[in-house]
Amino acid sequence: MKRLFITPLAESDIAEIGDYIASDSPARALSFVRELRGQCRKIAGSPEAYRMRHELGEGIRACAYHRYMIFFVAAAKEVTIIRVLHGARDLTALFRDQRD
C-alpha cells in the first residue's frame, strides 16, 4: 500500500460534506465521513485501478463514491487526495480555477 496524504483543501471538502449531511443527520454525517476516509485508504491500495482524468490536470485520477468524486494523484510511493467534490459540480471549471 502506498502512503496516503490528504491535502488541506481535500480535508476542507470532507468537512464541508460532513457539515452538509449533519444538517439532516449528525450520525450519518459521522459515518459517511468515516466511509469517505476508508475509500481514500482503499485508493492508496491500488490507485492504478481508477480512471485518469486528463481533462482536469496532469496525473489526476478519480474515484466515484456515492454522489461524490475523490480526486487524487499517485506517485511511486504515495497517493495524494487533492479534492473531494459532489459529482454534479462543474468539475472542469473548478480544476481550471485551481490551476489559474
mmCIF file with all atom_site columns, C-alpha atoms in Angstrom:
data_model
loop_
_atom_site.group_PDB
_atom_site.id
_atom_site.type_symbol
_atom_site.label_atom_id
_atom_site.label_alt_id
_atom_site.label_comp_id
_atom_site.label_asym_id
_atom_site.label_entity_id
_atom_site.label_seq_id
_atom_site.pdbx_PDB_ins_code
_atom_site.Cartn_x
_atom_site.Cartn_y
_atom_site.Cartn_z
_atom_site.occupancy
_atom_site.B_iso_or_equiv
_atom_site.pdbx_formal_charge
_atom_site.auth_seq_id
_atom_site.auth_comp_id
_atom_site.auth_asym_id
_atom_site.auth_atom_id
_atom_site.pdbx_PDB_model_num
ATOM 1   C CA . MET A 1 1   ? 0.000   0.000  0.000   1.00 0.00 ? 1   MET A CA 1
ATOM 2   C CA . LYS A 1 2   ? 1.234   3.461  -0.854  1.00 0.00 ? 2   LYS A CA 1
ATOM 3   C CA . ARG A 1 3   ? 1.440   6.192  1.734   1.00 0.00 ? 3   ARG A CA 1
ATOM 4   C CA . LEU A 1 4   ? -1.709  8.357  1.867   1.00 0.00 ? 4   LEU A CA 1
ATOM 5   C CA . PHE A 1 5   ? -1.764  12.139 2.098   1.00 0.00 ? 5   PHE A CA 1
ATOM 6   C CA . ILE A 1 6   ? -4.862  14.324 2.136   1.00 0.00 ? 6   ILE A CA 1
ATOM 7   C CA . THR A 1 7   ? -4.347  17.969 1.201   1.00 0.00 ? 7   THR A CA 1
ATOM 8   C CA . PRO A 1 8   ? -5.787  20.730 3.396   1.00 0.00 ? 8   PRO A CA 1
ATOM 9   C CA . LEU A 1 9   ? -8.201  21.582 0.568   1.00 0.00 ? 9   LEU A CA 1
ATOM 10  C CA . ALA A 1 10  ? -9.459  17.983 0.423   1.00 0.00 ? 10  ALA A CA 1
ATOM 11  C CA . GLU A 1 11  ? -9.753  17.949 4.241   1.00 0.00 ? 11  GLU A CA 1
ATOM 12  C CA . SER A 1 12  ? -11.874 21.084 3.950   1.00 0.00 ? 12  SER A CA 1
ATOM 13  C CA . ASP A 1 13  ? -14.031 19.402 1.276   1.00 0.00 ? 13  ASP A CA 1
ATOM 14  C CA . ILE A 1 14  ? -14.619 16.414 3.561   1.00 0.00 ? 14  ILE A CA 1
ATOM 15  C CA . ALA A 1 15  ? -15.524 18.686 6.486   1.00 0.00 ? 15  ALA A CA 1
ATOM 16  C CA . GLU A 1 16  ? -17.997 20.611 4.321   1.00 0.00 ? 16  GLU A CA 1
ATOM 17  C CA . ILE A 1 17  ? -19.605 17.359 3.169   1.00 0.00 ? 17  ILE A CA 1
ATOM 18  C CA . GLY A 1 18  ? -19.924 16.263 6.793   1.00 0.00 ? 18  GLY A CA 1
ATOM 19  C CA . ASP A 1 19  ? -21.448 19.609 7.800   1.00 0.00 ? 19  ASP A CA 1
ATOM 20  C CA . TYR A 1 20  ? -23.956 19.444 4.957   1.00 0.00 ? 20  TYR A CA 1
ATOM 21  C CA . ILE A 1 21  ? -25.075 15.919 5.860   1.00 0.00 ? 21  ILE A CA 1
ATOM 22  C CA . ALA A 1 22  ? -25.139 16.801 9.581   1.00 0.00 ? 22  ALA A CA 1
ATOM 23  C CA . SER A 1 23  ? -27.876 19.354 8.969   1.00 0.00 ? 23  SER A CA 1
ATOM 24  C CA . ASP A 1 24  ? -30.192 16.367 8.372   1.00 0.00 ? 24  ASP A CA 1
ATOM 25  C CA . SER A 1 25  ? -28.469 13.612 10.318  1.00 0.00 ? 25  SER A CA 1
ATOM 26  C CA . PRO A 1 26  ? -25.432 14.099 12.554  1.00 0.00 ? 26  PRO A CA 1
ATOM 27  C CA . ALA A 1 27  ? -24.983 10.350 12.975  1.00 0.00 ? 27  ALA A CA 1
ATOM 28  C CA . ARG A 1 28  ? -24.995 9.748  9.222   1.00 0.00 ? 28  ARG A CA 1
ATOM 29  C CA . ALA A 1 29  ? -22.543 12.615 8.738   1.00 0.00 ? 29  ALA A CA 1
ATOM 30  C CA . LEU A 1 30  ? -20.046 10.909 11.037  1.00 0.00 ? 30  LEU A CA 1
ATOM 31  C CA . SER A 1 31  ? -20.450 7.533  9.378   1.00 0.00 ? 31  SER A CA 1
ATOM 32  C CA . PHE A 1 32  ? -20.248 8.985  5.861   1.00 0.00 ? 32  PHE A CA 1
ATOM 33  C CA . VAL A 1 33  ? -17.056 10.890 6.632   1.00 0.00 ? 33  VAL A CA 1
ATOM 34  C CA . ARG A 1 34  ? -15.600 7.634  8.021   1.00 0.00 ? 34  ARG A CA 1
ATOM 35  C CA . GLU A 1 35  ? -16.630 5.874  4.807   1.00 0.00 ? 35  GLU A CA 1
ATOM 36  C CA . LEU A 1 36  ? -15.037 8.599  2.655   1.00 0.00 ? 36  LEU A CA 1
ATOM 37  C CA . ARG A 1 37  ? -11.774 8.273  4.573   1.00 0.00 ? 37  ARG A CA 1
ATOM 38  C CA . GLY A 1 38  ? -11.968 4.488  4.209   1.00 0.00 ? 38  GLY A CA 1
ATOM 39  C CA . GLN A 1 39  ? -12.389 4.881  0.465   1.00 0.00 ? 39  GLN A CA 1
ATOM 40  C CA . CYS A 1 40  ? -9.294  7.112  0.418   1.00 0.00 ? 40  CYS A CA 1
ATOM 41  C CA . ARG A 1 41  ? -7.332  4.327  2.122   1.00 0.00 ? 41  ARG A CA 1
ATOM 42  C CA . LYS A 1 42  ? -8.686  1.850  -0.424  1.00 0.00 ? 42  LYS A CA 1
ATOM 43  C CA . ILE A 1 43  ? -7.488  4.120  -3.254  1.00 0.00 ? 43  ILE A CA 1
ATOM 44  C CA . ALA A 1 44  ? -3.990  4.093  -1.750  1.00 0.00 ? 44  ALA A CA 1
ATOM 45  C CA . GLY A 1 45  ? -4.015  0.303  -2.028  1.00 0.00 ? 45  GLY A CA 1
ATOM 46  C CA . SER A 1 46  ? -4.462  0.272  -5.809  1.00 0.00 ? 46  SER A CA 1
ATOM 47  C CA . PRO A 1 47  ? -4.521  3.762  -7.330  1.00 0.00 ? 47  PRO A CA 1
ATOM 48  C CA . GLU A 1 48  ? -3.922  2.450  -10.859 1.00 0.00 ? 48  GLU A CA 1
ATOM 49  C CA . ALA A 1 49  ? -7.384  0.874  -10.786 1.00 0.00 ? 49  ALA A CA 1
ATOM 50  C CA . TYR A 1 50  ? -9.035  4.277  -11.083 1.00 0.00 ? 50  TYR A CA 1
ATOM 51  C CA . ARG A 1 51  ? -9.668  6.295  -14.210 1.00 0.00 ? 51  ARG A CA 1
ATOM 52  C CA . MET A 1 52  ? -7.346  9.055  -15.366 1.00 0.00 ? 52  MET A CA 1
ATOM 53  C CA . ARG A 1 53  ? -8.958  12.486 -15.736 1.00 0.00 ? 53  ARG A CA 1
ATOM 54  C CA . HIS A 1 54  ? -6.536  14.192 -18.122 1.00 0.00 ? 54  HIS A CA 1
ATOM 55  C CA . GLU A 1 55  ? -9.021  16.992 -18.799 1.00 0.00 ? 55  GLU A CA 1
ATOM 56  C CA . LEU A 1 56  ? -8.694  18.098 -15.159 1.00 0.00 ? 56  LEU A CA 1
ATOM 57  C CA . GLY A 1 57  ? -4.924  18.126 -14.962 1.00 0.00 ? 57  GLY A CA 1
ATOM 58  C CA . GLU A 1 58  ? -1.810  16.056 -15.423 1.00 0.00 ? 58  GLU A CA 1
ATOM 59  C CA . GLY A 1 59  ? -1.829  12.793 -13.493 1.00 0.00 ? 59  GLY A CA 1
ATOM 60  C CA . ILE A 1 60  ? -5.243  13.323 -11.872 1.00 0.00 ? 60  ILE A CA 1
ATOM 61  C CA . ARG A 1 61  ? -7.335  10.216 -11.287 1.00 0.00 ? 61  ARG A CA 1
ATOM 62  C CA . ALA A 1 62  ? -10.869 9.969  -9.899  1.00 0.00 ? 62  ALA A CA 1
ATOM 63  C CA . CYS A 1 63  ? -12.881 7.542  -7.814  1.00 0.00 ? 63  CYS A CA 1
ATOM 64  C CA . ALA A 1 64  ? -16.663 7.799  -7.567  1.00 0.00 ? 64  ALA A CA 1
ATOM 65  C CA . TYR A 1 65  ? -18.089 7.264  -4.103  1.00 0.00 ? 65  TYR A CA 1
ATOM 66  C CA . HIS A 1 66  ? -21.861 7.625  -3.851  1.00 0.00 ? 66  HIS A CA 1
ATOM 67  C CA . ARG A 1 67  ? -22.562 11.076 -5.332  1.00 0.00 ? 67  ARG A CA 1
ATOM 68  C CA . TYR A 1 68  ? -19.049 12.324 -4.664  1.00 0.00 ? 68  TYR A CA 1
ATOM 69  C CA . MET A 1 69  ? -15.802 12.146 -6.574  1.00 0.00 ? 69  MET A CA 1
ATOM 70  C CA . ILE A 1 70  ? -12.447 11.674 -4.890  1.00 0.00 ? 70  ILE A CA 1
ATOM 71  C CA . PHE A 1 71  ? -9.643  13.190 -6.968  1.00 0.00 ? 71  PHE A CA 1
ATOM 72  C CA . PHE A 1 72  ? -6.046  12.170 -6.423  1.00 0.00 ? 72  PHE A CA 1
ATOM 73  C CA . VAL A 1 73  ? -2.581  11.898 -7.871  1.00 0.00 ? 73  VAL A CA 1
ATOM 74  C CA . ALA A 1 74  ? -0.346  8.889  -7.400  1.00 0.00 ? 74  ALA A CA 1
ATOM 75  C CA . ALA A 1 75  ? 3.424   8.793  -7.258  1.00 0.00 ? 75  ALA A CA 1
ATOM 76  C CA . ALA A 1 76  ? 5.780   5.852  -6.805  1.00 0.00 ? 76  ALA A CA 1
ATOM 77  C CA . LYS A 1 77  ? 5.288   5.564  -3.039  1.00 0.00 ? 77  LYS A CA 1
ATOM 78  C CA . GLU A 1 78  ? 2.374   7.851  -2.200  1.00 0.00 ? 78  GLU A CA 1
ATOM 79  C CA . VAL A 1 79  ? -1.147  8.873  -3.098  1.00 0.00 ? 79  VAL A CA 1
ATOM 80  C CA . THR A 1 80  ? -2.319  12.428 -2.520  1.00 0.00 ? 80  THR A CA 1
ATOM 81  C CA . ILE A 1 81  ? -6.035  13.158 -2.284  1.00 0.00 ? 81  ILE A CA 1
ATOM 82  C CA . ILE A 1 82  ? -6.446  16.630 -3.770  1.00 0.00 ? 82  ILE A CA 1
ATOM 83  C CA . ARG A 1 83  ? -10.228 17.207 -3.758  1.00 0.00 ? 83  ARG A CA 1
ATOM 84  C CA . VAL A 1 84  ? -13.476 15.511 -2.711  1.00 0.00 ? 84  VAL A CA 1
ATOM 85  C CA . LEU A 1 85  ? -16.388 17.046 -4.595  1.00 0.00 ? 85  LEU A CA 1
ATOM 86  C CA . HIS A 1 86  ? -20.032 16.382 -5.416  1.00 0.00 ? 86  HIS A CA 1
ATOM 87  C CA . GLY A 1 87  ? -20.233 14.851 -8.868  1.00 0.00 ? 87  GLY A CA 1
ATOM 88  C CA . ALA A 1 88  ? -22.861 17.344 -10.046 1.00 0.00 ? 88  ALA A CA 1
ATOM 89  C CA . ARG A 1 89  ? -20.494 20.310 -9.740  1.00 0.00 ? 89  ARG A CA 1
ATOM 90  C CA . ASP A 1 90  ? -18.734 21.813 -12.742 1.00 0.00 ? 90  ASP A CA 1
ATOM 91  C CA . LEU A 1 91  ? -15.545 19.872 -12.162 1.00 0.00 ? 91  LEU A CA 1
ATOM 92  C CA . THR A 1 92  ? -13.724 21.181 -15.217 1.00 0.00 ? 92  THR A CA 1
ATOM 93  C CA . ALA A 1 93  ? -14.262 24.784 -14.107 1.00 0.00 ? 93  ALA A CA 1
ATOM 94  C CA . LEU A 1 94  ? -13.224 24.036 -10.512 1.00 0.00 ? 94  LEU A CA 1
ATOM 95  C CA . PHE A 1 95  ? -9.954  22.461 -11.578 1.00 0.00 ? 95  PHE A CA 1
ATOM 96  C CA . ARG A 1 96  ? -9.287  25.177 -14.172 1.00 0.00 ? 96  ARG A CA 1
ATOM 97  C CA . ASP A 1 97  ? -9.782  27.832 -11.479 1.00 0.00 ? 97  ASP A CA 1
ATOM 98  C CA . GLN A 1 98  ? -7.492  25.895 -9.127  1.00 0.00 ? 98  GLN A CA 1
ATOM 99  C CA . ARG A 1 99  ? -4.701  25.871 -11.752 1.00 0.00 ? 99  ARG A CA 1
ATOM 100 C CA . ASP A 1 100 ? -5.048  29.605 -12.560 1.00 0.00 ? 100 ASP A CA 1
#
